[in-house]
Amino acid sequence: NFYIVFLGAHPVSREGAVENHLNILSAVKQSSHLEAKESIVYSYTKSFNAFAAKLSEDEANKLSGMNEVLSVFPNQYRKLHTTRSWDFIGLPLTAKRKLKSEGDTIVALLDTGITPEFHSFKDDGFGPPPAKWKGTCDKYVNFSGCNK
């Protein structure tokens, strides 16, 4: 099974956090760093200090008892709720439909959050916005501003 293991304080560096995750996992698995590395699925190092790993129930229980571990819980896969799409896009139930072409179309909005500082949003190398752009850009308490 896969488990999420939450640790204490936020890590100082990604490299230090990953090394710490491997050390903790190696201690519980009583194995080498290589085996621990194969067990880790992901190290969370940006917003919080945690890792996801493939563990036995016994290993998860041992981790739970460690001082540096805040919590351990099984990873849960959730099915997205998509039965309200018709209402969400604002179409009345009486709208004319084309069932043949609709059958292969999925309209979805999956909001998993945003981090404006993430490298995908950097505007390095871009010029100013096009003159025809009619949008606005405001600064907010937790938002540093807009990109080009």
Short mmCIF file of N, CA, C and O in Angstrom, two decimals:
data_model
loop_
_atom_site.label_atom_id
_atom_site.label_comp_id
_atom_site.label_asym_id
_atom_site.label_seq_id
_atom_site.Cartn_x
_atom_site.Cartn_y
_atom_site.Cartn_z
N ASN A 1 0.83 -1.19 0.00
CA ASN A 1 0.00 0.00 0.00
C ASN A 1 0.87 1.24 0.00
O ASN A 1 1.99 1.23 0.48
N PHE A 2 0.31 2.33 -0.47
CA PHE A 2 1.02 3.60 -0.46
C PHE A 2 0.54 4.43 0.73
O PHE A 2 -0.65 4.48 1.02
N TYR A 3 1.50 5.08 1.39
CA TYR A 3 1.20 5.91 2.56
C TYR A 3 1.84 7.28 2.38
O TYR A 3 2.87 7.42 1.72
N ILE A 4 1.23 8.28 3.01
CA ILE A 4 1.80 9.62 3.09
C ILE A 4 2.34 9.77 4.51
O ILE A 4 1.63 9.52 5.48
N VAL A 5 3.59 10.19 4.63
CA VAL A 5 4.25 10.34 5.92
C VAL A 5 4.58 11.82 6.11
O VAL A 5 5.39 12.38 5.38
N PHE A 6 3.91 12.47 7.09
CA PHE A 6 4.15 13.88 7.39
C PHE A 6 5.19 14.00 8.49
O PHE A 6 5.09 13.34 9.51
N LEU A 7 6.16 14.89 8.26
CA LEU A 7 7.22 15.12 9.24
C LEU A 7 7.04 16.50 9.86
O LEU A 7 6.12 17.22 9.52
N GLY A 8 7.95 16.87 10.73
CA GLY A 8 7.85 18.13 11.47
C GLY A 8 8.11 19.36 10.64
O GLY A 8 7.47 19.59 9.63
N ALA A 9 9.09 20.14 11.07
CA ALA A 9 9.37 21.45 10.51
C ALA A 9 9.62 21.41 9.01
O ALA A 9 10.07 20.40 8.46
N HIS A 10 9.33 22.54 8.37
CA HIS A 10 9.57 22.67 6.93
C HIS A 10 11.06 22.52 6.64
O HIS A 10 11.89 23.07 7.37
N PRO A 11 11.43 21.78 5.61
CA PRO A 11 12.86 21.56 5.33
C PRO A 11 13.56 22.83 4.88
O PRO A 11 12.95 23.70 4.27
N VAL A 12 14.85 22.91 5.20
CA VAL A 12 15.66 24.06 4.79
C VAL A 12 15.97 23.97 3.30
O VAL A 12 15.93 24.94 2.58
N SER A 13 16.29 22.75 2.82
CA SER A 13 16.58 22.57 1.40
C SER A 13 15.95 21.29 0.90
O SER A 13 15.69 20.36 1.67
N ARG A 14 15.71 21.24 -0.39
CA ARG A 14 15.11 20.04 -1.00
C ARG A 14 16.04 18.84 -0.82
O ARG A 14 15.61 17.77 -0.46
N GLU A 15 17.32 19.05 -1.08
CA GLU A 15 18.28 17.95 -0.98
C GLU A 15 18.34 17.39 0.45
O GLU A 15 18.36 16.19 0.65
N GLY A 16 18.35 18.29 1.43
CA GLY A 16 18.38 17.86 2.83
C GLY A 16 17.12 17.10 3.21
O GLY A 16 17.17 16.11 3.94
N ALA A 17 15.97 17.56 2.71
CA ALA A 17 14.70 16.90 3.02
C ALA A 17 14.66 15.51 2.41
O ALA A 17 14.27 14.55 3.09
N VAL A 18 15.06 15.38 1.16
CA VAL A 18 15.04 14.07 0.49
C VAL A 18 15.97 13.10 1.22
O VAL A 18 15.61 11.94 1.44
N GLU A 19 17.13 13.58 1.61
CA GLU A 19 18.08 12.73 2.35
C GLU A 19 17.48 12.29 3.68
O GLU A 19 17.60 11.13 4.08
N ASN A 20 16.82 13.22 4.37
CA ASN A 20 16.16 12.90 5.64
C ASN A 20 15.05 11.87 5.43
O ASN A 20 14.90 10.94 6.20
N HIS A 21 14.27 12.03 4.38
CA HIS A 21 13.20 11.07 4.06
C HIS A 21 13.79 9.67 3.86
O HIS A 21 13.26 8.68 4.38
N LEU A 22 14.89 9.60 3.13
CA LEU A 22 15.53 8.30 2.89
C LEU A 22 16.07 7.70 4.18
O LEU A 22 15.96 6.49 4.40
N ASN A 23 16.66 8.53 5.04
CA ASN A 23 17.19 8.04 6.31
C ASN A 23 16.09 7.47 7.20
O ASN A 23 16.24 6.40 7.79
N ILE A 24 14.98 8.18 7.29
CA ILE A 24 13.85 7.71 8.12
C ILE A 24 13.31 6.40 7.57
O ILE A 24 13.08 5.45 8.31
N LEU A 25 13.12 6.36 6.26
CA LEU A 25 12.58 5.15 5.64
C LEU A 25 13.54 3.98 5.76
O LEU A 25 13.13 2.85 6.02
N SER A 26 14.84 4.23 5.61
CA SER A 26 15.85 3.17 5.76
C SER A 26 15.83 2.58 7.15
O SER A 26 15.97 1.37 7.32
N ALA A 27 15.63 3.42 8.17
CA ALA A 27 15.60 2.94 9.55
C ALA A 27 14.43 2.00 9.78
O ALA A 27 14.56 0.99 10.47
N VAL A 28 13.29 2.32 9.21
CA VAL A 28 12.09 1.50 9.41
C VAL A 28 12.16 0.22 8.59
O VAL A 28 11.78 -0.85 9.05
N LYS A 29 12.66 0.34 7.39
CA LYS A 29 12.74 -0.83 6.51
C LYS A 29 13.94 -1.70 6.85
O LYS A 29 14.05 -2.82 6.37
N GLN A 30 14.85 -1.15 7.66
CA GLN A 30 16.08 -1.84 8.02
C GLN A 30 16.78 -2.33 6.75
O GLN A 30 17.14 -3.49 6.60
N SER A 31 16.93 -1.37 5.83
CA SER A 31 17.51 -1.70 4.53
C SER A 31 18.46 -0.60 4.08
O SER A 31 18.67 0.39 4.76
N SER A 32 18.98 -0.76 2.91
CA SER A 32 19.91 0.21 2.34
C SER A 32 19.15 1.42 1.79
O SER A 32 17.93 1.38 1.64
N HIS A 33 19.91 2.49 1.52
CA HIS A 33 19.32 3.67 0.89
C HIS A 33 18.70 3.31 -0.45
O HIS A 33 17.69 3.88 -0.84
N LEU A 34 19.29 2.37 -1.16
CA LEU A 34 18.79 1.97 -2.47
C LEU A 34 17.38 1.40 -2.36
O LEU A 34 16.49 1.78 -3.12
N GLU A 35 17.17 0.51 -1.39
CA GLU A 35 15.84 -0.06 -1.19
C GLU A 35 14.84 1.02 -0.75
O GLU A 35 13.69 1.01 -1.17
N ALA A 36 15.29 1.92 0.11
CA ALA A 36 14.42 3.01 0.56
C ALA A 36 14.06 3.90 -0.63
O ALA A 36 12.91 4.31 -0.78
N LYS A 37 15.03 4.17 -1.49
CA LYS A 37 14.81 5.00 -2.67
C LYS A 37 13.77 4.36 -3.59
O LYS A 37 12.94 5.05 -4.18
N GLU A 38 13.81 3.05 -3.71
CA GLU A 38 12.85 2.34 -4.56
C GLU A 38 11.45 2.38 -3.95
O GLU A 38 10.46 2.26 -4.67
N SER A 39 11.35 2.55 -2.64
CA SER A 39 10.07 2.57 -1.96
C SER A 39 9.40 3.94 -2.01
O SER A 39 8.18 4.04 -2.03
N ILE A 40 10.21 5.00 -2.04
CA ILE A 40 9.65 6.36 -2.06
C ILE A 40 9.05 6.67 -3.42
O ILE A 40 9.67 6.45 -4.45
N VAL A 41 7.84 7.17 -3.38
CA VAL A 41 7.15 7.56 -4.61
C VAL A 41 7.37 9.05 -4.89
O VAL A 41 7.56 9.46 -6.03
N TYR A 42 7.35 9.86 -3.82
CA TYR A 42 7.51 11.30 -3.98
C TYR A 42 7.93 11.93 -2.66
O TYR A 42 7.46 11.52 -1.61
N SER A 43 8.80 12.92 -2.74
CA SER A 43 9.18 13.71 -1.57
C SER A 43 8.57 15.10 -1.72
O SER A 43 8.80 15.79 -2.70
N TYR A 44 7.76 15.49 -0.73
CA TYR A 44 7.14 16.81 -0.71
C TYR A 44 8.08 17.74 0.06
O TYR A 44 8.35 17.52 1.23
N THR A 45 8.58 18.77 -0.60
CA THR A 45 9.58 19.62 0.04
C THR A 45 9.30 21.11 -0.10
O THR A 45 10.01 21.91 0.48
N LYS A 46 8.28 21.51 -0.84
CA LYS A 46 8.06 22.94 -1.07
C LYS A 46 7.15 23.55 -0.02
O LYS A 46 7.50 24.50 0.64
N SER A 47 5.96 23.02 0.12
CA SER A 47 4.99 23.61 1.04
C SER A 47 4.98 22.94 2.40
O SER A 47 4.58 23.52 3.38
N PHE A 48 5.35 21.68 2.43
CA PHE A 48 5.40 20.94 3.68
C PHE A 48 6.43 19.84 3.57
O PHE A 48 6.96 19.57 2.49
N ASN A 49 6.74 19.23 4.68
CA ASN A 49 7.79 18.22 4.75
C ASN A 49 7.13 16.85 4.89
O ASN A 49 6.64 16.50 5.97
N ALA A 50 7.11 16.09 3.81
CA ALA A 50 6.44 14.78 3.82
C ALA A 50 6.98 13.94 2.67
O ALA A 50 7.68 14.45 1.79
N PHE A 51 6.63 12.67 2.70
CA PHE A 51 6.94 11.82 1.56
C PHE A 51 5.87 10.76 1.41
O PHE A 51 5.17 10.42 2.36
N ALA A 52 5.73 10.27 0.18
CA ALA A 52 4.82 9.17 -0.12
C ALA A 52 5.69 7.96 -0.42
O ALA A 52 6.69 8.07 -1.12
N ALA A 53 5.30 6.81 0.13
CA ALA A 53 6.11 5.61 -0.06
C ALA A 53 5.25 4.36 -0.04
O ALA A 53 4.17 4.34 0.55
N LYS A 54 5.76 3.33 -0.68
CA LYS A 54 5.11 2.02 -0.63
C LYS A 54 5.60 1.34 0.64
O LYS A 54 6.81 1.12 0.82
N LEU A 55 4.66 1.02 1.54
CA LEU A 55 5.00 0.46 2.85
C LEU A 55 4.06 -0.69 3.19
O LEU A 55 2.92 -0.71 2.76
N SER A 56 4.57 -1.56 4.04
CA SER A 56 3.68 -2.57 4.62
C SER A 56 2.94 -1.89 5.79
O SER A 56 3.34 -0.82 6.25
N GLU A 57 1.90 -2.51 6.26
CA GLU A 57 1.16 -1.95 7.40
C GLU A 57 2.06 -1.87 8.62
O GLU A 57 2.03 -0.90 9.38
N ASP A 58 2.92 -2.88 8.80
CA ASP A 58 3.85 -2.90 9.93
C ASP A 58 4.84 -1.74 9.83
O ASP A 58 5.13 -1.07 10.83
N GLU A 59 5.35 -1.49 8.63
CA GLU A 59 6.29 -0.37 8.45
C GLU A 59 5.60 0.97 8.72
O GLU A 59 6.19 1.86 9.34
N ALA A 60 4.36 1.10 8.27
CA ALA A 60 3.60 2.33 8.53
C ALA A 60 3.41 2.53 10.03
O ALA A 60 3.55 3.66 10.54
N ASN A 61 3.12 1.47 10.74
CA ASN A 61 2.96 1.56 12.20
C ASN A 61 4.26 1.95 12.88
O ASN A 61 4.27 2.75 13.83
N LYS A 62 5.38 1.39 12.42
CA LYS A 62 6.69 1.74 13.00
C LYS A 62 6.99 3.22 12.76
O LYS A 62 7.49 3.91 13.64
N LEU A 63 6.70 3.70 11.54
CA LEU A 63 6.92 5.12 11.25
C LEU A 63 6.08 6.00 12.17
O LEU A 63 6.55 7.03 12.64
N SER A 64 4.85 5.60 12.41
CA SER A 64 3.95 6.38 13.28
C SER A 64 4.53 6.57 14.67
O SER A 64 4.25 7.57 15.33
N GLY A 65 5.33 5.62 15.13
CA GLY A 65 5.91 5.69 16.46
C GLY A 65 7.19 6.51 16.55
O GLY A 65 7.71 6.72 17.64
N MET A 66 7.70 6.98 15.42
CA MET A 66 8.96 7.74 15.44
C MET A 66 8.71 9.19 15.86
O MET A 66 7.69 9.79 15.50
N ASN A 67 9.64 9.75 16.63
CA ASN A 67 9.50 11.12 17.14
C ASN A 67 9.37 12.17 16.04
O ASN A 67 8.62 13.13 16.16
N GLU A 68 10.14 12.01 14.96
CA GLU A 68 10.13 13.03 13.90
C GLU A 68 8.94 12.93 12.95
O GLU A 68 8.75 13.77 12.09
N VAL A 69 8.10 11.92 13.13
CA VAL A 69 6.95 11.71 12.26
C VAL A 69 5.69 12.24 12.96
O VAL A 69 5.35 11.82 14.06
N LEU A 70 4.99 13.15 12.29
CA LEU A 70 3.76 13.71 12.85
C LEU A 70 2.57 12.79 12.59
O LEU A 70 1.75 12.58 13.48
N SER A 71 2.47 12.27 11.37
CA SER A 71 1.35 11.38 11.06
C SER A 71 1.66 10.53 9.83
O SER A 71 2.47 10.90 8.99
N VAL A 72 1.00 9.38 9.77
CA VAL A 72 1.12 8.46 8.65
C VAL A 72 -0.30 8.01 8.31
O VAL A 72 -1.03 7.58 9.19
N PHE A 73 -0.67 8.15 7.07
CA PHE A 73 -2.00 7.66 6.68
C PHE A 73 -1.96 7.11 5.26
O PHE A 73 -1.12 7.51 4.45
N PRO A 74 -2.85 6.16 4.99
CA PRO A 74 -2.88 5.56 3.65
C PRO A 74 -3.25 6.58 2.59
O PRO A 74 -4.09 7.45 2.83
N ASN A 75 -2.59 6.50 1.47
CA ASN A 75 -2.95 7.34 0.34
C ASN A 75 -4.32 6.90 -0.17
O ASN A 75 -4.59 5.71 -0.27
N GLN A 76 -5.18 7.86 -0.45
CA GLN A 76 -6.52 7.53 -0.93
C GLN A 76 -6.72 8.13 -2.31
O GLN A 76 -6.42 9.31 -2.53
N TYR A 77 -7.19 7.33 -3.21
CA TYR A 77 -7.52 7.81 -4.53
C TYR A 77 -8.99 8.18 -4.53
O TYR A 77 -9.83 7.40 -4.10
N ARG A 78 -9.29 9.35 -5.00
CA ARG A 78 -10.66 9.84 -5.03
C ARG A 78 -11.13 9.93 -6.47
O ARG A 78 -10.39 10.34 -7.36
N LYS A 79 -12.36 9.57 -6.69
CA LYS A 79 -12.95 9.72 -8.01
C LYS A 79 -13.54 11.12 -8.09
O LYS A 79 -14.25 11.56 -7.19
N LEU A 80 -13.23 11.81 -9.18
CA LEU A 80 -13.77 13.15 -9.35
C LEU A 80 -15.26 13.08 -9.61
O LEU A 80 -15.75 12.18 -10.28
N HIS A 81 -15.96 14.04 -9.06
CA HIS A 81 -17.41 14.09 -9.22
C HIS A 81 -17.72 14.90 -10.48
O HIS A 81 -17.45 16.09 -10.53
N THR A 82 -18.25 14.26 -11.49
CA THR A 82 -18.49 14.95 -12.76
C THR A 82 -19.94 14.90 -13.21
O THR A 82 -20.24 15.17 -14.35
N THR A 83 -20.85 14.55 -12.33
CA THR A 83 -22.24 14.39 -12.76
C THR A 83 -22.98 15.72 -12.90
O THR A 83 -24.10 15.74 -13.37
N ARG A 84 -22.38 16.82 -12.52
CA ARG A 84 -23.07 18.11 -12.57
C ARG A 84 -22.58 18.97 -13.74
O ARG A 84 -22.83 20.16 -13.79
N SER A 85 -21.86 18.39 -14.69
CA SER A 85 -21.29 19.17 -15.80
C SER A 85 -22.33 19.97 -16.55
O SER A 85 -22.11 21.12 -16.90
N TRP A 86 -23.48 19.36 -16.82
CA TRP A 86 -24.52 20.04 -17.59
C TRP A 86 -24.95 21.32 -16.89
O TRP A 86 -25.07 22.36 -17.51
N ASP A 87 -25.14 21.24 -15.57
CA ASP A 87 -25.53 22.42 -14.80
C ASP A 87 -24.37 23.43 -14.73
O ASP A 87 -24.57 24.63 -14.83
N PHE A 88 -23.16 22.91 -14.56
CA PHE A 88 -21.99 23.75 -14.37
C PHE A 88 -21.75 24.66 -15.58
O PHE A 88 -21.43 25.83 -15.45
N ILE A 89 -21.91 24.13 -16.79
CA ILE A 89 -21.64 24.95 -17.97
C ILE A 89 -22.83 25.83 -18.34
O ILE A 89 -22.76 26.59 -19.28
N GLY A 90 -23.92 25.74 -17.57
CA GLY A 90 -25.03 26.65 -17.74
C GLY A 90 -25.99 26.34 -18.87
O GLY A 90 -26.71 27.22 -19.32
N LEU A 91 -25.99 25.11 -19.38
CA LEU A 91 -26.92 24.76 -20.45
C LEU A 91 -28.22 24.22 -19.87
O LEU A 91 -28.20 23.39 -18.97
N PRO A 92 -29.33 24.67 -20.40
CA PRO A 92 -30.61 24.14 -19.92
C PRO A 92 -30.80 22.71 -20.41
O PRO A 92 -30.22 22.29 -21.42
N LEU A 93 -31.59 21.95 -19.69
CA LEU A 93 -31.85 20.56 -20.09
C LEU A 93 -32.57 20.48 -21.42
O LEU A 93 -32.57 19.43 -22.07
N THR A 94 -33.16 21.58 -21.87
CA THR A 94 -33.89 21.58 -23.14
C THR A 94 -32.99 21.93 -24.33
O THR A 94 -33.47 22.01 -25.46
N ALA A 95 -31.69 22.17 -24.10
CA ALA A 95 -30.78 22.53 -25.19
C ALA A 95 -30.71 21.42 -26.22
O ALA A 95 -30.75 20.23 -25.88
N LYS A 96 -30.62 21.81 -27.50
CA LYS A 96 -30.50 20.83 -28.58
C LYS A 96 -29.16 20.12 -28.46
O LYS A 96 -28.12 20.75 -28.27
N ARG A 97 -29.18 18.81 -28.56
CA ARG A 97 -27.96 18.03 -28.34
C ARG A 97 -27.64 17.18 -29.55
O ARG A 97 -28.52 16.82 -30.33
N LYS A 98 -26.35 16.86 -29.70
CA LYS A 98 -25.86 15.97 -30.75
C LYS A 98 -25.13 14.83 -30.05
O LYS A 98 -23.93 14.88 -29.81
N LEU A 99 -25.88 13.81 -29.70
CA LEU A 99 -25.36 12.73 -28.87
C LEU A 99 -24.18 12.01 -29.48
O LEU A 99 -23.27 11.59 -28.77
N LYS A 100 -24.14 11.85 -30.83
CA LYS A 100 -23.01 11.15 -31.46
C LYS A 100 -21.70 11.88 -31.19
O LYS A 100 -20.72 11.28 -30.79
N SER A 101 -21.67 13.18 -31.41
CA SER A 101 -20.42 13.92 -31.21
C SER A 101 -20.16 14.20 -29.73
O SER A 101 -19.01 14.32 -29.31
N GLU A 102 -21.20 14.30 -28.92
CA GLU A 102 -21.01 14.55 -27.48
C GLU A 102 -20.37 13.36 -26.78
O GLU A 102 -19.69 13.52 -25.78
N GLY A 103 -20.59 12.17 -27.28
CA GLY A 103 -20.11 10.97 -26.63
C GLY A 103 -18.60 10.91 -26.49
O GLY A 103 -18.07 10.25 -25.61
N ASP A 104 -17.88 11.62 -27.37
CA ASP A 104 -16.42 11.60 -27.33
C ASP A 104 -15.84 12.89 -26.77
O ASP A 104 -14.65 13.15 -26.91
N THR A 105 -16.66 13.70 -26.15
CA THR A 105 -16.21 14.99 -25.64
C THR A 105 -16.32 15.03 -24.12
O THR A 105 -17.35 14.68 -23.56
N ILE A 106 -15.24 15.47 -23.49
CA ILE A 106 -15.24 15.65 -22.04
C ILE A 106 -14.84 17.10 -21.77
O ILE A 106 -13.83 17.58 -22.26
N VAL A 107 -15.66 17.79 -21.01
CA VAL A 107 -15.35 19.14 -20.59
C VAL A 107 -15.09 19.08 -19.10
O VAL A 107 -15.91 18.59 -18.34
N ALA A 108 -13.91 19.56 -18.68
CA ALA A 108 -13.57 19.44 -17.27
C ALA A 108 -12.77 20.64 -16.80
O ALA A 108 -12.06 21.27 -17.57
N LEU A 109 -12.89 20.92 -15.54
CA LEU A 109 -12.08 21.91 -14.85
C LEU A 109 -11.58 21.23 -13.59
O LEU A 109 -12.36 20.89 -12.71
N LEU A 110 -10.29 20.99 -13.55
CA LEU A 110 -9.68 20.35 -12.38
C LEU A 110 -8.80 21.38 -11.70
O LEU A 110 -7.71 21.68 -12.16
N ASP A 111 -9.25 21.95 -10.61
CA ASP A 111 -8.52 22.98 -9.91
C ASP A 111 -7.73 22.33 -8.78
O ASP A 111 -8.29 21.94 -7.77
N THR A 112 -6.43 22.22 -8.97
CA THR A 112 -5.58 21.64 -7.94
C THR A 112 -4.77 22.71 -7.23
O THR A 112 -3.83 22.41 -6.52
N GLY A 113 -5.11 23.96 -7.45
CA GLY A 113 -4.40 25.05 -6.80
C GLY A 113 -3.36 25.64 -7.74
O GLY A 113 -3.10 25.14 -8.82
N ILE A 114 -2.78 26.75 -7.31
CA ILE A 114 -1.79 27.44 -8.12
C ILE A 114 -0.74 28.07 -7.21
O ILE A 114 -1.05 28.52 -6.11
N THR A 115 0.47 28.06 -7.68
CA THR A 115 1.56 28.73 -6.99
C THR A 115 2.18 29.69 -7.99
O THR A 115 2.88 29.25 -8.90
N PRO A 116 1.90 30.99 -7.87
CA PRO A 116 2.39 31.95 -8.87
C PRO A 116 3.91 31.94 -9.04
O PRO A 116 4.40 32.27 -10.10
N GLU A 117 4.64 31.51 -8.01
CA GLU A 117 6.10 31.49 -8.10
C GLU A 117 6.63 30.29 -8.88
O GLU A 117 7.81 30.20 -9.17
N PHE A 118 5.78 29.34 -9.24
CA PHE A 118 6.20 28.14 -9.93
C PHE A 118 6.83 28.50 -11.27
O PHE A 118 6.41 29.44 -11.94
N HIS A 119 7.86 27.75 -11.69
CA HIS A 119 8.63 28.09 -12.89
C HIS A 119 7.78 28.17 -14.16
O HIS A 119 8.11 28.89 -15.09
N SER A 120 6.66 27.47 -14.21
CA SER A 120 5.80 27.52 -15.40
C SER A 120 5.19 28.90 -15.61
O SER A 120 4.77 29.23 -16.72
N PHE A 121 5.13 29.72 -14.56
CA PHE A 121 4.52 31.02 -14.67
C PHE A 121 5.54 32.15 -14.81
O PHE A 121 5.16 33.32 -14.88
N LYS A 122 6.80 31.82 -14.85
CA LYS A 122 7.82 32.87 -15.01
C LYS A 122 7.69 33.48 -16.40
O LYS A 122 7.39 32.80 -17.37
N ASP A 123 7.95 34.78 -16.49
CA ASP A 123 7.82 35.44 -17.78
C ASP A 123 9.17 35.88 -18.33
O ASP A 123 9.24 36.76 -19.17
N ASP A 124 10.25 35.25 -17.88
CA ASP A 124 11.58 35.58 -18.37
C ASP A 124 11.63 35.41 -19.89
O ASP A 124 11.21 34.39 -20.43
N GLY A 125 12.13 36.41 -20.58
CA GLY A 125 12.27 36.33 -22.02
C GLY A 125 11.05 36.78 -22.81
O GLY A 125 11.11 36.83 -24.04
N PHE A 126 9.95 37.11 -22.14
CA PHE A 126 8.76 37.58 -22.84
C PHE A 126 8.76 39.10 -22.87
O PHE A 126 9.19 39.76 -21.93
N GLY A 127 8.24 39.66 -23.96
CA GLY A 127 8.08 41.10 -24.07
C GLY A 127 6.82 41.54 -23.35
O GLY A 127 6.19 40.76 -22.64
N PRO A 128 6.40 42.78 -23.56
CA PRO A 128 5.17 43.27 -22.93
C PRO A 128 3.95 42.56 -23.51
O PRO A 128 4.02 42.00 -24.61
N PRO A 129 2.81 42.60 -22.80
CA PRO A 129 1.59 42.00 -23.34
C PRO A 129 1.21 42.66 -24.66
O PRO A 129 1.51 43.84 -24.87
N PRO A 130 0.52 41.95 -25.56
CA PRO A 130 0.08 42.57 -26.83
C PRO A 130 -0.80 43.78 -26.57
O PRO A 130 -1.55 43.82 -25.60
N ALA A 131 -0.73 44.75 -27.46
CA ALA A 131 -1.52 45.98 -27.31
C ALA A 131 -3.01 45.69 -27.28
O ALA A 131 -3.78 46.40 -26.63
N LYS A 132 -3.45 44.63 -27.97
CA LYS A 132 -4.88 44.31 -28.02
C LYS A 132 -5.38 43.63 -26.74
O LYS A 132 -6.58 43.44 -26.57
N TRP A 133 -4.48 43.28 -25.82
CA TRP A 133 -4.88 42.62 -24.58
C TRP A 133 -5.69 43.58 -23.73
O TRP A 133 -5.29 44.72 -23.48
N LYS A 134 -6.86 43.17 -23.31
CA LYS A 134 -7.78 44.05 -22.57
C LYS A 134 -7.93 43.64 -21.11
O LYS A 134 -8.81 44.11 -20.43
N GLY A 135 -7.09 42.73 -20.61
CA GLY A 135 -7.20 42.26 -19.24
C GLY A 135 -6.66 43.25 -18.24
O GLY A 135 -6.18 44.32 -18.58
N THR A 136 -6.77 42.90 -16.97
CA THR A 136 -6.22 43.74 -15.91
C THR A 136 -5.35 42.86 -15.02
O THR A 136 -5.44 41.64 -15.03
N CYS A 137 -4.52 43.51 -14.25
CA CYS A 137 -3.66 42.79 -13.32
C CYS A 137 -3.61 43.56 -12.02
O CYS A 137 -3.22 44.72 -11.99
N ASP A 138 -4.06 42.93 -10.95
CA ASP A 138 -4.06 43.56 -9.64
C ASP A 138 -3.16 42.79 -8.71
O ASP A 138 -2.98 41.58 -8.85
N LYS A 139 -2.60 43.49 -7.73
CA LYS A 139 -1.78 42.83 -6.71
C LYS A 139 -2.64 42.59 -5.48
O LYS A 139 -3.43 43.45 -5.10
N TYR A 140 -2.50 41.40 -4.90
CA TYR A 140 -3.28 41.02 -3.73
C TYR A 140 -2.31 40.66 -2.60
O TYR A 140 -1.11 40.55 -2.80
N VAL A 141 -2.86 40.43 -1.43
CA VAL A 141 -2.05 40.14 -0.25
C VAL A 141 -1.11 38.96 -0.49
O VAL A 141 0.07 39.02 -0.20
N ASN A 142 -1.63 37.85 -1.02
CA ASN A 142 -0.81 36.65 -1.22
C ASN A 142 -0.39 36.45 -2.66
O ASN A 142 -0.07 35.35 -3.08
N PHE A 143 -0.41 37.50 -3.45
CA PHE A 143 -0.07 37.38 -4.87
C PHE A 143 0.82 38.54 -5.23
O PHE A 143 0.49 39.70 -5.00
N SER A 144 1.99 38.26 -5.80
CA SER A 144 2.99 39.28 -6.03
C SER A 144 2.74 40.14 -7.26
O SER A 144 3.40 41.14 -7.46
N GLY A 145 1.85 39.76 -8.12
CA GLY A 145 1.60 40.55 -9.31
C GLY A 145 1.39 39.66 -10.52
O GLY A 145 1.13 38.47 -10.40
N CYS A 146 1.51 40.25 -11.68
CA CYS A 146 1.22 39.52 -12.91
C CYS A 146 2.46 39.30 -13.75
O CYS A 146 3.43 40.02 -13.64
N ASN A 147 2.36 38.34 -14.61
CA ASN A 147 3.41 38.08 -15.59
C ASN A 147 3.05 38.78 -16.89
O ASN A 147 1.98 39.30 -17.05
N LYS A 148 3.98 38.73 -17.80
CA LYS A 148 3.74 39.35 -19.10
C LYS A 148 2.92 38.42 -19.95
O LYS A 148 2.69 38.56 -21.06
#
